[in-house]
Coordinates of N, CA and C in Angstrom, one line a residue:
M1 N 13.0 3.2 -13.1 CA 11.6 3.6 -12.8 C 11.1 3.1 -11.5
P2 N 10.5 3.9 -10.8 CA 10.0 3.5 -9.4 C 9.0 2.3 -9.6
T3 N 9.1 1.4 -8.7 CA 8.2 0.4 -8.7 C 7.2 0.4 -7.4
I4 N 6.0 0.3 -7.6 CA 5.0 0.4 -6.5 C 4.3 -1.0 -6.4
M5 N 4.4 -1.5 -5.2 CA 3.7 -2.8 -4.9 C 2.2 -2.3 -4.4
V6 N 1.2 -2.9 -5.0 CA -0.2 -2.6 -4.6 C -0.8 -3.9 -4.0
V7 N -1.3 -3.8 -2.8 CA -1.9 -5.0 -2.2 C -3.3 -4.7 -2.0
E8 N -4.2 -5.5 -2.7 CA -5.6 -5.2 -2.7 C -6.2 -6.7 -3.1
D9 N -7.2 -7.1 -2.3 CA -7.9 -8.2 -2.7 C -9.1 -8.2 -3.6
D10 N -9.6 -7.0 -3.8 CA -10.8 -6.7 -4.7 C -10.2 -6.5 -6.1
P11 N -10.4 -7.3 -7.0 CA -9.8 -7.3 -8.3 C -10.2 -6.0 -9.1
N12 N -11.4 -5.5 -8.9 CA -11.8 -4.2 -9.6 C -11.0 -3.0 -9.1
I13 N -11.0 -2.9 -7.7 CA -10.2 -1.8 -7.2 C -8.6 -2.1 -7.6
L14 N -8.2 -3.2 -7.6 CA -6.8 -3.5 -7.9 C -6.4 -3.0 -9.3
R15 N -7.4 -3.3 -10.3 CA -7.2 -2.9 -11.6 C -7.2 -1.3 -11.9
Q16 N -8.1 -0.8 -11.0 CA -8.3 0.7 -11.1 C -7.0 1.4 -10.5
I17 N -6.5 1.0 -9.5 CA -5.3 1.5 -8.9 C -4.1 1.3 -9.8
E18 N -4.0 0.1 -10.4 CA -2.8 -0.3 -11.3 C -2.9 0.6 -12.6
F19 N -4.1 0.7 -13.2 CA -4.2 1.5 -14.3 C -3.8 3.0 -14.0
N20 N -4.3 3.5 -13.0 CA -4.1 4.9 -12.5 C -2.6 5.2 -12.4
L21 N -1.9 4.2 -11.7 CA -0.4 4.4 -11.4 C 0.3 4.3 -12.8
K22 N 0.0 3.3 -13.6 CA 0.7 3.0 -14.8 C 0.6 4.2 -15.8
S23 N -0.6 4.8 -15.8 CA -0.9 6.0 -16.6 C -0.1 7.1 -16.3
H24 N 0.4 7.1 -15.0 CA 1.3 8.3 -14.5 C 2.9 7.8 -14.5
G25 N 3.1 6.8 -15.2 CA 4.5 6.4 -15.5 C 5.1 5.5 -14.4
Y26 N 4.4 4.9 -13.5 CA 4.9 4.1 -12.5 C 4.9 2.5 -13.0
S27 N 5.9 1.7 -12.5 CA 5.8 0.4 -12.7 C 5.1 -0.2 -11.6
V28 N 4.2 -1.2 -11.7 CA 3.3 -1.7 -10.6 C 3.4 -3.2 -10.6
V29 N 3.6 -3.7 -9.4 CA 3.4 -5.1 -9.1 C 2.4 -5.3 -8.1
T30 N 1.6 -6.4 -8.2 CA 0.4 -6.6 -7.4 C 0.4 -7.9 -6.5
A31 N -0.3 -7.7 -5.4 CA -0.6 -9.0 -4.7 C -1.9 -8.8 -4.1
V32 N -2.5 -10.0 -3.7 CA -3.9 -10.1 -3.3 C -4.0 -10.3 -1.8
S33 N -2.9 -10.6 -1.1 CA -2.9 -10.7 0.4 C -1.6 -10.2 0.9
G34 N -1.6 -9.9 2.2 CA -0.4 -9.4 2.9 C 0.8 -10.4 2.8
A35 N 0.4 -11.8 3.0 CA 1.5 -12.7 2.9 C 2.1 -12.8 1.6
D36 N 1.3 -12.7 0.6 CA 1.9 -12.8 -0.9 C 2.7 -11.5 -1.1
A37 N 2.2 -10.4 -0.6 CA 3.0 -9.1 -0.9 C 4.4 -9.2 -0.1
L38 N 4.3 -9.7 1.1 CA 5.6 -9.8 1.9 C 6.7 -10.6 1.1
R39 N 6.1 -11.9 0.6 CA 6.9 -12.7 -0.2 C 7.6 -12.0 -1.4
Q40 N 6.8 -11.3 -2.2 CA 7.3 -10.6 -3.3 C 8.2 -9.4 -3.0
M41 N 7.9 -8.7 -1.9 CA 8.7 -7.5 -1.6 C 10.1 -7.9 -1.2
L42 N 10.3 -9.0 -0.5 CA 11.6 -9.5 -0.1 C 12.5 -9.8 -1.3
L43 N 11.8 -10.1 -2.4 CA 12.6 -10.3 -3.7 C 12.8 -9.1 -4.5
L44 N 11.6 -8.3 -4.6 CA 11.6 -7.3 -5.6 C 12.0 -5.8 -5.1
R45 N 11.9 -5.7 -3.8 CA 12.2 -4.4 -3.2 C 11.7 -3.2 -3.8
P46 N 10.4 -3.1 -3.8 CA 9.7 -2.0 -4.4 C 10.0 -0.6 -3.7
T47 N 9.8 0.5 -4.4 CA 10.0 1.8 -3.9 C 9.0 2.3 -3.0
L48 N 7.7 1.9 -3.1 CA 6.6 2.2 -2.4 C 5.6 1.2 -2.2
L49 N 4.8 1.1 -1.2 CA 3.8 0.1 -0.9 C 2.4 0.8 -0.7
I50 N 1.4 0.4 -1.5 CA 0.0 0.8 -1.2 C -0.7 -0.5 -0.9
T51 N -1.3 -0.4 0.3 CA -1.9 -1.6 0.8 C -3.3 -1.4 1.4
D52 N -4.2 -2.3 1.2 CA -5.4 -2.3 1.8 C -5.3 -2.9 3.2
V53 N -6.3 -2.8 4.1 CA -6.3 -3.3 5.4 C -6.9 -4.7 5.5
M54 N -8.1 -4.8 5.0 CA -8.9 -6.1 5.2 C -8.5 -7.0 4.0
M55 N -7.6 -8.0 4.3 CA -7.2 -9.0 3.3 C -7.1 -10.4 4.0
P56 N -7.1 -11.3 3.1 CA -6.9 -12.7 3.7 C -5.5 -13.0 4.1
E57 N -5.2 -14.0 4.9 CA -4.0 -14.4 5.4 C -3.3 -13.5 6.4
M58 N -3.0 -12.2 5.9 CA -2.3 -11.2 6.7 C -2.9 -9.9 6.4
D59 N -3.5 -9.2 7.4 CA -4.1 -7.8 7.1 C -3.0 -6.8 6.8
G60 N -3.5 -5.6 6.5 CA -2.5 -4.6 6.1 C -1.7 -4.0 7.4
Y61 N -2.4 -4.0 8.5 CA -1.8 -3.6 9.7 C -0.6 -4.5 10.1
E62 N -0.9 -5.8 10.0 CA 0.2 -6.8 10.3 C 1.3 -6.7 9.2
L63 N 0.9 -6.5 8.0 CA 1.9 -6.4 6.9 C 2.9 -5.2 7.2
V64 N 2.3 -4.1 7.5 CA 3.2 -2.9 7.7 C 4.0 -3.1 8.9
A65 N 3.4 -3.6 10.1 CA 4.2 -3.9 11.2 C 5.4 -4.8 11.0
T66 N 5.2 -5.8 10.1 CA 6.2 -6.8 9.8 C 7.3 -6.1 9.0
L67 N 6.9 -5.2 8.0 CA 7.9 -4.5 7.3 C 8.7 -3.6 8.2
R68 N 8.1 -3.0 9.1 CA 8.9 -2.1 10.0 C 10.0 -2.8 10.9
R69 N 9.7 -4.1 11.0 CA 10.6 -4.9 11.9 C 11.8 -5.5 11.0
D70 N 11.6 -5.4 9.6 CA 12.6 -5.9 8.7 C 13.7 -4.9 8.3
N71 N 15.0 -5.3 8.6 CA 16.0 -4.3 8.3 C 16.1 -3.9 6.9
D72 N 15.7 -4.6 6.0 CA 15.8 -4.2 4.4 C 14.6 -3.5 4.0
L73 N 13.4 -3.6 4.7 CA 12.2 -3.0 4.3 C 11.6 -1.9 5.3
R74 N 12.4 -1.7 6.4 CA 11.7 -0.8 7.4 C 11.5 0.6 7.0
D75 N 12.3 1.1 6.0 CA 12.1 2.5 5.5 C 11.3 2.6 4.4
L76 N 10.6 1.5 3.9 CA 9.7 1.5 2.7 C 8.6 2.5 3.0
P77 N 8.3 3.5 2.2 CA 7.1 4.3 2.4 C 5.8 3.5 2.2
V78 N 4.8 3.8 2.9 CA 3.6 3.1 2.9 C 2.4 4.0 3.0
I79 N 1.5 3.7 1.9 CA 0.2 4.3 1.9 C -0.9 3.2 2.2
M80 N -1.6 3.4 3.2 CA -2.8 2.5 3.5 C -3.9 3.1 2.8
L81 N -4.5 2.2 2.0 CA -5.7 2.6 1.2 C -6.9 1.6 1.6
T82 N -7.8 2.2 2.3 CA -8.8 1.2 2.9 C -10.2 1.8 3.1
A83 N -11.2 1.0 3.2 CA -12.6 1.4 3.5 C -12.8 1.6 4.9
R84 N -11.8 1.3 5.7 CA -11.8 1.5 7.3 C -11.6 2.9 7.5
T85 N -12.7 3.6 8.0 CA -12.7 5.1 8.1 C -12.7 5.6 9.5
G86 N -12.8 4.7 10.4 CA -12.9 5.1 11.8 C -11.6 5.7 12.4
E87 N -11.8 6.5 13.4 CA -10.6 7.2 14.0 C -9.7 6.1 14.6
N88 N -10.1 5.1 15.2 CA -9.4 3.9 15.7 C -8.6 3.2 14.8
D89 N -9.3 3.1 13.5 CA -8.6 2.5 12.4 C -7.4 3.2 11.9
M90 N -7.7 4.5 11.8 CA -6.5 5.4 11.4 C -5.4 5.3 12.3
V91 N -5.8 5.4 13.6 CA -4.7 5.4 14.7 C -3.9 4.1 14.7
Q92 N -4.6 2.9 14.4 CA -4.0 1.6 14.3 C -3.1 1.6 13.1
G93 N -3.5 2.1 11.9 CA -2.7 2.2 10.8 C -1.4 3.0 11.0
Y94 N -1.5 4.2 11.6 CA -0.3 4.9 11.9 C 0.6 4.2 13.0
T95 N -0.1 3.7 14.0 CA 0.7 2.9 15.0 C 1.5 1.7 14.4
S96 N 0.8 1.1 13.3 CA 1.5 -0.1 12.7 C 2.7 0.4 11.9
G97 N 2.8 1.7 11.6 CA 3.9 2.2 10.8 C 3.6 2.8 9.4
T98 N 2.2 2.9 9.1 CA 1.9 3.5 7.8 C 2.3 5.1 7.8
D99 N 2.6 5.5 6.6 CA 3.0 7.0 6.5 C 1.9 7.8 6.2
L100 N 1.0 7.3 5.3 CA -0.3 8.1 4.9 C -1.4 7.1 4.8
Y101 N -2.6 7.7 5.1 CA -3.8 6.9 5.3 C -4.8 7.5 4.4
L102 N -5.3 6.8 3.4 CA -6.3 7.3 2.4 C -7.6 6.3 2.4
T103 N -8.7 6.9 2.5 CA -9.9 6.1 2.6 C -10.6 5.9 1.3
K104 N -11.3 4.8 1.1 CA -12.1 4.5 0.0 C -13.6 4.8 0.3
P105 N -14.3 5.2 -0.7 CA -13.9 5.4 -2.1 C -12.9 6.6 -2.1
F106 N -12.0 6.6 -3.2 CA -10.9 7.5 -3.1 C -10.9 8.2 -4.5
D107 N -10.3 9.3 -4.6 CA -10.2 10.1 -5.8 C -8.9 9.7 -6.4
P108 N -8.8 9.2 -7.7 CA -7.6 8.8 -8.3 C -6.6 9.9 -8.3
A109 N -6.9 11.2 -8.5 CA -6.0 12.3 -8.4 C -5.4 12.4 -7.1
E110 N -6.2 12.1 -6.1 CA -5.8 12.2 -4.6 C -4.7 11.3 -4.4
L111 N -4.9 9.9 -4.9 CA -3.9 8.8 -4.8 C -2.7 9.3 -5.4
I112 N -2.6 9.7 -6.6 CA -1.4 10.2 -7.3 C -0.8 11.3 -6.5
A113 N -1.5 12.3 -6.0 CA -0.9 13.3 -5.1 C -0.2 12.7 -3.9
F114 N -0.8 11.7 -3.3 CA -0.2 11.0 -2.1 C 1.1 10.3 -2.5
V115 N 0.9 9.6 -3.7 CA 2.2 8.9 -4.1 C 3.3 9.9 -4.5
E116 N 3.1 11.0 -5.2 CA 4.1 12.0 -5.5 C 4.7 12.6 -4.2
R117 N 3.9 12.8 -3.2 CA 4.3 13.4 -1.9 C 5.2 12.5 -1.2
I118 N 5.0 11.1 -1.3 CA 5.7 10.2 -0.4 C 6.8 9.5 -1.1
M119 N 6.8 9.4 -2.4 CA 7.7 8.8 -3.2 C 9.1 9.3 -2.9
P120 N 10.1 8.4 -2.6 CA 11.5 8.8 -2.4 C 12.0 9.4 -3.8
S121 N 12.8 10.5 -3.6 CA 13.4 11.1 -4.8 C 14.7 10.5 -5.2

């Protein structure tokens, strides 16, 4: 079963994302900061990462850039899910190595469509 790492520091949004993914058959692991996510990903090797940008310790841009420099995690598909909607924010997301950029508030069906589009087969 594909495992998705969700990194989100807002507990309500985290629960919503986790519920939505699990109801579509995905296994989900969660983290509340980029640093926590990185530690878990090195052990768990998820199939996909969904990350917020604004988080304590390590933001989403730094998390993704760090993954892209790691030999074992560099090819991990990443969806950035954030309230940062500016053009510069999106450019920074893609420059850091994000594959898809989705803004909050988001439609749960759109998130699932993004996951299905990017999930390795």
